[in-house]
Amino acid sequence: MKIKKIWWTDAIFIIMTLASFTCVLIPAGELNPKLAGIPYSVWVGLVYCILYVLLAYIASNLQEEGPDDH
Amino acid sequence: MITSFIIAGSIYLTILIYLAQRSRVKEKTTSNYLMGGGNLGLVLGLFTTAATIFSAFTVIGMPDFFRTHGIGAWIFLAVADAMMVYVLIRVGVVVRRKARSSDYKGMAGLLMNAYGYKFAGIVAFIGVVTFLIPYISVQIRGVSIFLNAAFPDALPVWGWGTLIVAIMIIYSEVGGLRAIMYNDTLQGIILFIVIWVIGWNCMREFGSVSAMFAKVEATKAALLSVPGPNGLFTTQFFIISAISIVLLPFTQPQISTRVIIMKSTSALRKMAIGLGIFATLVILPTMFMGMYGAVLYPDSTVQEFIGHVLLYDQAPAIAALGLIGLIAAAISTSDSQIFALGTELRSLLTTDDKKALFITRIFIFVVGIVALLFSILSSEHLVLLARTSFAGTALLGPLILVGILSKKKPGLLIPICTLVALVVFVLSNAGVLPERYGPIEIEICLFAFLLLATGIELLRLNAQKEVS
């Protein structure tokens, strides 16, 4: 069951990564919409960082455990 | 400031010597000297890996990159590092298990066994030597020039470079990888504290983060979006950087060794998560430093800007700490890279352990000297050279991943194509071959070429499986 579940995190990772090379993360010449005065690509980039680390955490919990896991 | 620097420098050196002495290896073997005993815990693993990744290019290069090219630098490094964490969790765990199930001595040796012939290991070795030595050199040079500018009467540039290389070689020789990892931990902590203290001071100059960005927008709005004022941050730039950085844990031996010698898969997973948090937190203050420079020192040279941001605009004690942080950042990466090159050579040697280790130690010394000599000749474009190093070693990605993850022994196709790609990339960087073909940059062409070769090889292996 865990093996099946982990493909969802992989799928989210791939979608997020492909989207990161588009205007979702890097719109050319665009500063807006700002968040608390922070330019768009900076705060969305920070959200990306948090989501990737969160996704990695979820994936690490869903991974199969090996003989030397603990 | 010189008094503060001497005091801080003396404390720093004393701790380095103490840690080297504490991890001293009397009877040197590949296992205890080159692999540090192979049982790396979470805290040591996290800080040594972080300090190895975040080098002088983080302290000098990234603030200047933000100042010159704008906030695209944040996507280039912070977002790509976070991507790397996910791949490290998903692929690193498998790579670690496979490597530990064999007698791991280095990536080149592992590939030699996985492919069943020495050529695959030699290609990997050529790749890391070619792309790590210039990277080591440029860090030594960057820090040496800076120290010379800070203390013009103390030592010439080559004198600072020699001192840095001597420190690295001595403690590597005394304690091996364990000494390097202890020192990396110290240096990682110093780097983190220094970069935050200075970054925070830079941000406070404006009053708040939003006021800082407002000021930058009024000065040069193009810095706050991509592709930046010089048009550097194109989609292709981000794709090449992301591929190169995501593959770092497997293609740069100083990182892959740490991944493999983590004491358990669980410790590796936690280390990877910690690394993602550390990366984001370390890069954030370099953005503050860069934005500070964009407003106050937009037209200064790199040395002038870094001189102001790290030294002259800071209180003497913080400036001294800044210098120590800079030295620590350069040393913690360079020592690991020099040592990793030695480990790679050792993994290719099939002679008895004592003799192989002797040759390896001589090689580490020679690499240190070569890096020093290169540092006298190399350029100062830290970030772009670091990125070239990342991209160059990323060309080894398919060779390494197919070799390790494939259940069957792959053929010659991928090693030959990798060697061709390495030669083409070097010639392109040397200006002999073009850097782009039409609108496509050379790195993308080479990644596509290797991906095609990998696809063909996997189909061939699969067909073999069906026949058998």
JSON list of N, CA and C in Angstrom, two decimals, chain B residues 289-319:
[
{"chain": "B", "resi": 289, "resn": "MET", "atom": "N", "xyz": [21.85, 40.45, 1.64]},
{"chain": "B", "resi": 289, "resn": "MET", "atom": "CA", "xyz": [23.16, 41.07, 1.38]},
{"chain": "B", "resi": 289, "resn": "MET", "atom": "C", "xyz": [23.22, 41.61, -0.05]},
{"chain": "B", "resi": 290, "resn": "GLY", "atom": "N", "xyz": [22.68, 40.84, -0.98]},
{"chain": "B", "resi": 290, "resn": "GLY", "atom": "CA", "xyz": [22.69, 41.25, -2.38]},
{"chain": "B", "resi": 290, "resn": "GLY", "atom": "C", "xyz": [21.84, 42.49, -2.62]},
{"chain": "B", "resi": 291, "resn": "MET", "atom": "N", "xyz": [20.65, 42.53, -2.01]},
{"chain": "B", "resi": 291, "resn": "MET", "atom": "CA", "xyz": [19.75, 43.68, -2.18]},
{"chain": "B", "resi": 291, "resn": "MET", "atom": "C", "xyz": [20.38, 44.95, -1.56]},
{"chain": "B", "resi": 292, "resn": "TYR", "atom": "N", "xyz": [21.05, 44.73, -0.43]},
{"chain": "B", "resi": 292, "resn": "TYR", "atom": "CA", "xyz": [21.79, 45.83, 0.23]},
{"chain": "B", "resi": 292, "resn": "TYR", "atom": "C", "xyz": [22.83, 46.40, -0.73]},
{"chain": "B", "resi": 293, "resn": "GLY", "atom": "N", "xyz": [23.56, 45.50, -1.39]},
{"chain": "B", "resi": 293, "resn": "GLY", "atom": "CA", "xyz": [24.58, 45.93, -2.36]},
{"chain": "B", "resi": 293, "resn": "GLY", "atom": "C", "xyz": [23.97, 46.60, -3.57]},
{"chain": "B", "resi": 294, "resn": "ALA", "atom": "N", "xyz": [22.80, 46.11, -4.00]},
{"chain": "B", "resi": 294, "resn": "ALA", "atom": "CA", "xyz": [22.16, 46.68, -5.18]},
{"chain": "B", "resi": 294, "resn": "ALA", "atom": "C", "xyz": [21.78, 48.15, -4.95]},
{"chain": "B", "resi": 295, "resn": "VAL", "atom": "N", "xyz": [21.45, 48.48, -3.70]},
{"chain": "B", "resi": 295, "resn": "VAL", "atom": "CA", "xyz": [21.06, 49.86, -3.38]},
{"chain": "B", "resi": 295, "resn": "VAL", "atom": "C", "xyz": [22.29, 50.71, -3.07]},
{"chain": "B", "resi": 296, "resn": "LEU", "atom": "N", "xyz": [23.18, 50.17, -2.25]},
{"chain": "B", "resi": 296, "resn": "LEU", "atom": "CA", "xyz": [24.31, 51.00, -1.77]},
{"chain": "B", "resi": 296, "resn": "LEU", "atom": "C", "xyz": [25.57, 50.93, -2.64]},
{"chain": "B", "resi": 297, "resn": "TYR", "atom": "N", "xyz": [25.81, 49.78, -3.26]},
{"chain": "B", "resi": 297, "resn": "TYR", "atom": "CA", "xyz": [27.05, 49.62, -4.05]},
{"chain": "B", "resi": 297, "resn": "TYR", "atom": "C", "xyz": [26.76, 49.02, -5.42]},
{"chain": "B", "resi": 298, "resn": "PRO", "atom": "N", "xyz": [25.87, 49.65, -6.19]},
{"chain": "B", "resi": 298, "resn": "PRO", "atom": "CA", "xyz": [25.48, 49.03, -7.47]},
{"chain": "B", "resi": 298, "resn": "PRO", "atom": "C", "xyz": [26.61, 48.93, -8.49]},
{"chain": "B", "resi": 299, "resn": "ASP", "atom": "N", "xyz": [27.55, 49.89, -8.44]},
{"chain": "B", "resi": 299, "resn": "ASP", "atom": "CA", "xyz": [28.59, 49.90, -9.48]},
{"chain": "B", "resi": 299, "resn": "ASP", "atom": "C", "xyz": [29.97, 49.46, -8.97]},
{"chain": "B", "resi": 300, "resn": "SER", "atom": "N", "xyz": [30.03, 49.00, -7.72]},
{"chain": "B", "resi": 300, "resn": "SER", "atom": "CA", "xyz": [31.34, 48.60, -7.17]},
{"chain": "B", "resi": 300, "resn": "SER", "atom": "C", "xyz": [31.77, 47.27, -7.78]},
{"chain": "B", "resi": 301, "resn": "THR", "atom": "N", "xyz": [33.09, 46.99, -7.66]},
{"chain": "B", "resi": 301, "resn": "THR", "atom": "CA", "xyz": [33.58, 45.66, -8.08]},
{"chain": "B", "resi": 301, "resn": "THR", "atom": "C", "xyz": [33.14, 44.64, -7.03]},
{"chain": "B", "resi": 302, "resn": "VAL", "atom": "N", "xyz": [33.31, 43.36, -7.37]},
{"chain": "B", "resi": 302, "resn": "VAL", "atom": "CA", "xyz": [32.92, 42.30, -6.41]},
{"chain": "B", "resi": 302, "resn": "VAL", "atom": "C", "xyz": [33.69, 42.48, -5.10]},
{"chain": "B", "resi": 303, "resn": "GLN", "atom": "N", "xyz": [35.00, 42.71, -5.21]},
{"chain": "B", "resi": 303, "resn": "GLN", "atom": "CA", "xyz": [35.83, 42.83, -4.01]},
{"chain": "B", "resi": 303, "resn": "GLN", "atom": "C", "xyz": [35.40, 44.02, -3.14]},
{"chain": "B", "resi": 304, "resn": "GLU", "atom": "N", "xyz": [35.12, 45.14, -3.80]},
{"chain": "B", "resi": 304, "resn": "GLU", "atom": "CA", "xyz": [34.70, 46.33, -3.05]},
{"chain": "B", "resi": 304, "resn": "GLU", "atom": "C", "xyz": [33.38, 46.07, -2.33]},
{"chain": "B", "resi": 305, "resn": "PHE", "atom": "N", "xyz": [32.45, 45.47, -3.08]},
{"chain": "B", "resi": 305, "resn": "PHE", "atom": "CA", "xyz": [31.13, 45.20, -2.51]},
{"chain": "B", "resi": 305, "resn": "PHE", "atom": "C", "xyz": [31.24, 44.23, -1.32]},
{"chain": "B", "resi": 306, "resn": "ILE", "atom": "N", "xyz": [31.94, 43.11, -1.55]},
{"chain": "B", "resi": 306, "resn": "ILE", "atom": "CA", "xyz": [32.06, 42.12, -0.47]},
{"chain": "B", "resi": 306, "resn": "ILE", "atom": "C", "xyz": [32.84, 42.71, 0.70]},
{"chain": "B", "resi": 307, "resn": "GLY", "atom": "N", "xyz": [33.83, 43.53, 0.40]},
{"chain": "B", "resi": 307, "resn": "GLY", "atom": "CA", "xyz": [34.60, 44.22, 1.46]},
{"chain": "B", "resi": 307, "resn": "GLY", "atom": "C", "xyz": [33.68, 45.04, 2.34]},
{"chain": "B", "resi": 308, "resn": "HIS", "atom": "N", "xyz": [32.76, 45.76, 1.71]},
{"chain": "B", "resi": 308, "resn": "HIS", "atom": "CA", "xyz": [31.83, 46.59, 2.48]},
{"chain": "B", "resi": 308, "resn": "HIS", "atom": "C", "xyz": [30.83, 45.72, 3.26]},
{"chain": "B", "resi": 309, "resn": "VAL", "atom": "N", "xyz": [30.22, 44.78, 2.56]},
{"chain": "B", "resi": 309, "resn": "VAL", "atom": "CA", "xyz": [29.13, 44.03, 3.20]},
{"chain": "B", "resi": 309, "resn": "VAL", "atom": "C", "xyz": [29.64, 43.12, 4.32]},
{"chain": "B", "resi": 310, "resn": "LEU", "atom": "N", "xyz": [30.84, 42.55, 4.15]},
{"chain": "B", "resi": 310, "resn": "LEU", "atom": "CA", "xyz": [31.35, 41.64, 5.18]},
{"chain": "B", "resi": 310, "resn": "LEU", "atom": "C", "xyz": [32.20, 42.34, 6.24]},
{"chain": "B", "resi": 311, "resn": "LEU", "atom": "N", "xyz": [32.90, 43.42, 5.83]},
{"chain": "B", "resi": 311, "resn": "LEU", "atom": "CA", "xyz": [33.88, 44.01, 6.75]},
{"chain": "B", "resi": 311, "resn": "LEU", "atom": "C", "xyz": [33.56, 45.44, 7.16]},
{"chain": "B", "resi": 312, "resn": "TYR", "atom": "N", "xyz": [33.69, 46.35, 6.19]},
{"chain": "B", "resi": 312, "resn": "TYR", "atom": "CA", "xyz": [33.73, 47.77, 6.56]},
{"chain": "B", "resi": 312, "resn": "TYR", "atom": "C", "xyz": [32.40, 48.31, 7.09]},
{"chain": "B", "resi": 313, "resn": "ASP", "atom": "N", "xyz": [31.30, 47.71, 6.68]},
{"chain": "B", "resi": 313, "resn": "ASP", "atom": "CA", "xyz": [29.99, 48.20, 7.16]},
{"chain": "B", "resi": 313, "resn": "ASP", "atom": "C", "xyz": [29.54, 47.47, 8.43]},
{"chain": "B", "resi": 314, "resn": "GLN", "atom": "N", "xyz": [30.40, 46.57, 8.94]},
{"chain": "B", "resi": 314, "resn": "GLN", "atom": "CA", "xyz": [30.03, 45.79, 10.13]},
{"chain": "B", "resi": 314, "resn": "GLN", "atom": "C", "xyz": [30.87, 46.23, 11.33]},
{"chain": "B", "resi": 315, "resn": "ALA", "atom": "N", "xyz": [30.37, 45.92, 12.52]},
{"chain": "B", "resi": 315, "resn": "ALA", "atom": "CA", "xyz": [31.16, 46.17, 13.74]},
{"chain": "B", "resi": 315, "resn": "ALA", "atom": "C", "xyz": [32.41, 45.28, 13.68]},
{"chain": "B", "resi": 316, "resn": "PRO", "atom": "N", "xyz": [33.55, 45.71, 14.26]},
{"chain": "B", "resi": 316, "resn": "PRO", "atom": "CA", "xyz": [34.81, 44.95, 14.14]},
{"chain": "B", "resi": 316, "resn": "PRO", "atom": "C", "xyz": [34.68, 43.46, 14.50]},
{"chain": "B", "resi": 317, "resn": "ALA", "atom": "N", "xyz": [33.94, 43.17, 15.58]},
{"chain": "B", "resi": 317, "resn": "ALA", "atom": "CA", "xyz": [33.83, 41.76, 15.99]},
{"chain": "B", "resi": 317, "resn": "ALA", "atom": "C", "xyz": [33.08, 40.94, 14.94]},
{"chain": "B", "resi": 318, "resn": "ILE", "atom": "N", "xyz": [32.04, 41.53, 14.37]},
{"chain": "B", "resi": 318, "resn": "ILE", "atom": "CA", "xyz": [31.25, 40.82, 13.34]},
{"chain": "B", "resi": 318, "resn": "ILE", "atom": "C", "xyz": [32.08, 40.68, 12.06]},
{"chain": "B", "resi": 319, "resn": "ALA", "atom": "N", "xyz": [32.84, 41.74, 11.74]},
{"chain": "B", "resi": 319, "resn": "ALA", "atom": "CA", "xyz": [33.69, 41.67, 10.55]},
{"chain": "B", "resi": 319, "resn": "ALA", "atom": "C", "xyz": [34.72, 40.55, 10.68]}
]
